[in-house]
Amino acid sequence: KETMLRHFDGLIEKSHSIDPGILGFAKSERARLLKSIDNLEKKLIRAEKKKHSDSLKRISTIRSKFLPGGILRERNENFLHWYLRYGEEFLDMLLEMSDPLEPKVKVVKI
């Protein structure tokens, strides 16, 4: 923005030395250019905010699926619910996947 205005000011000085009557027109064009730049900046800021807002909404949706109520699902849903639904196969699958010495959280897709 500043660079463009410096160049435009140089054009205004040059035009004034060529034809002093053009000075008023050149200054009004400078004001119009400044207004156009400001409008473009405002539109870019709005677009950037919308882009970030959409990303935050997607992140929030994903987070709410993985952390219902803001806590891990294991703290929210009981093992018994899944055991009654899938039977002993569910328990066998969990035992097969588990490694008590590995300090990581595992995601189990059912």
CSV table of C-alpha atoms in Angstrom, one decimal, residues 1-15 26 29-30:
chain,number,residue,atom,x,y,z
A,1,LYS,CA,0.0,0.0,0.0
A,2,GLU,CA,2.7,2.4,1.0
A,3,THR,CA,4.8,1.6,-2.0
A,4,MET,CA,1.9,2.2,-4.4
A,5,LEU,CA,1.2,5.5,-2.7
A,6,ARG,CA,4.8,6.6,-3.0
A,7,HIS,CA,4.8,5.8,-6.7
A,8,PHE,CA,1.5,7.6,-7.1
A,9,ASP,CA,2.9,10.7,-5.3
A,10,GLY,CA,5.9,10.6,-7.6
A,11,LEU,CA,3.4,10.7,-10.6
A,12,ILE,CA,1.5,13.6,-9.0
A,13,GLU,CA,4.8,15.6,-8.7
A,14,LYS,CA,5.7,14.8,-12.3
A,15,SER,CA,2.2,15.7,-13.6
A,26,ALA,CA,-4.3,13.6,-9.7
A,29,GLU,CA,-7.3,9.8,-8.3
A,30,ARG,CA,-4.9,9.2,-5.4
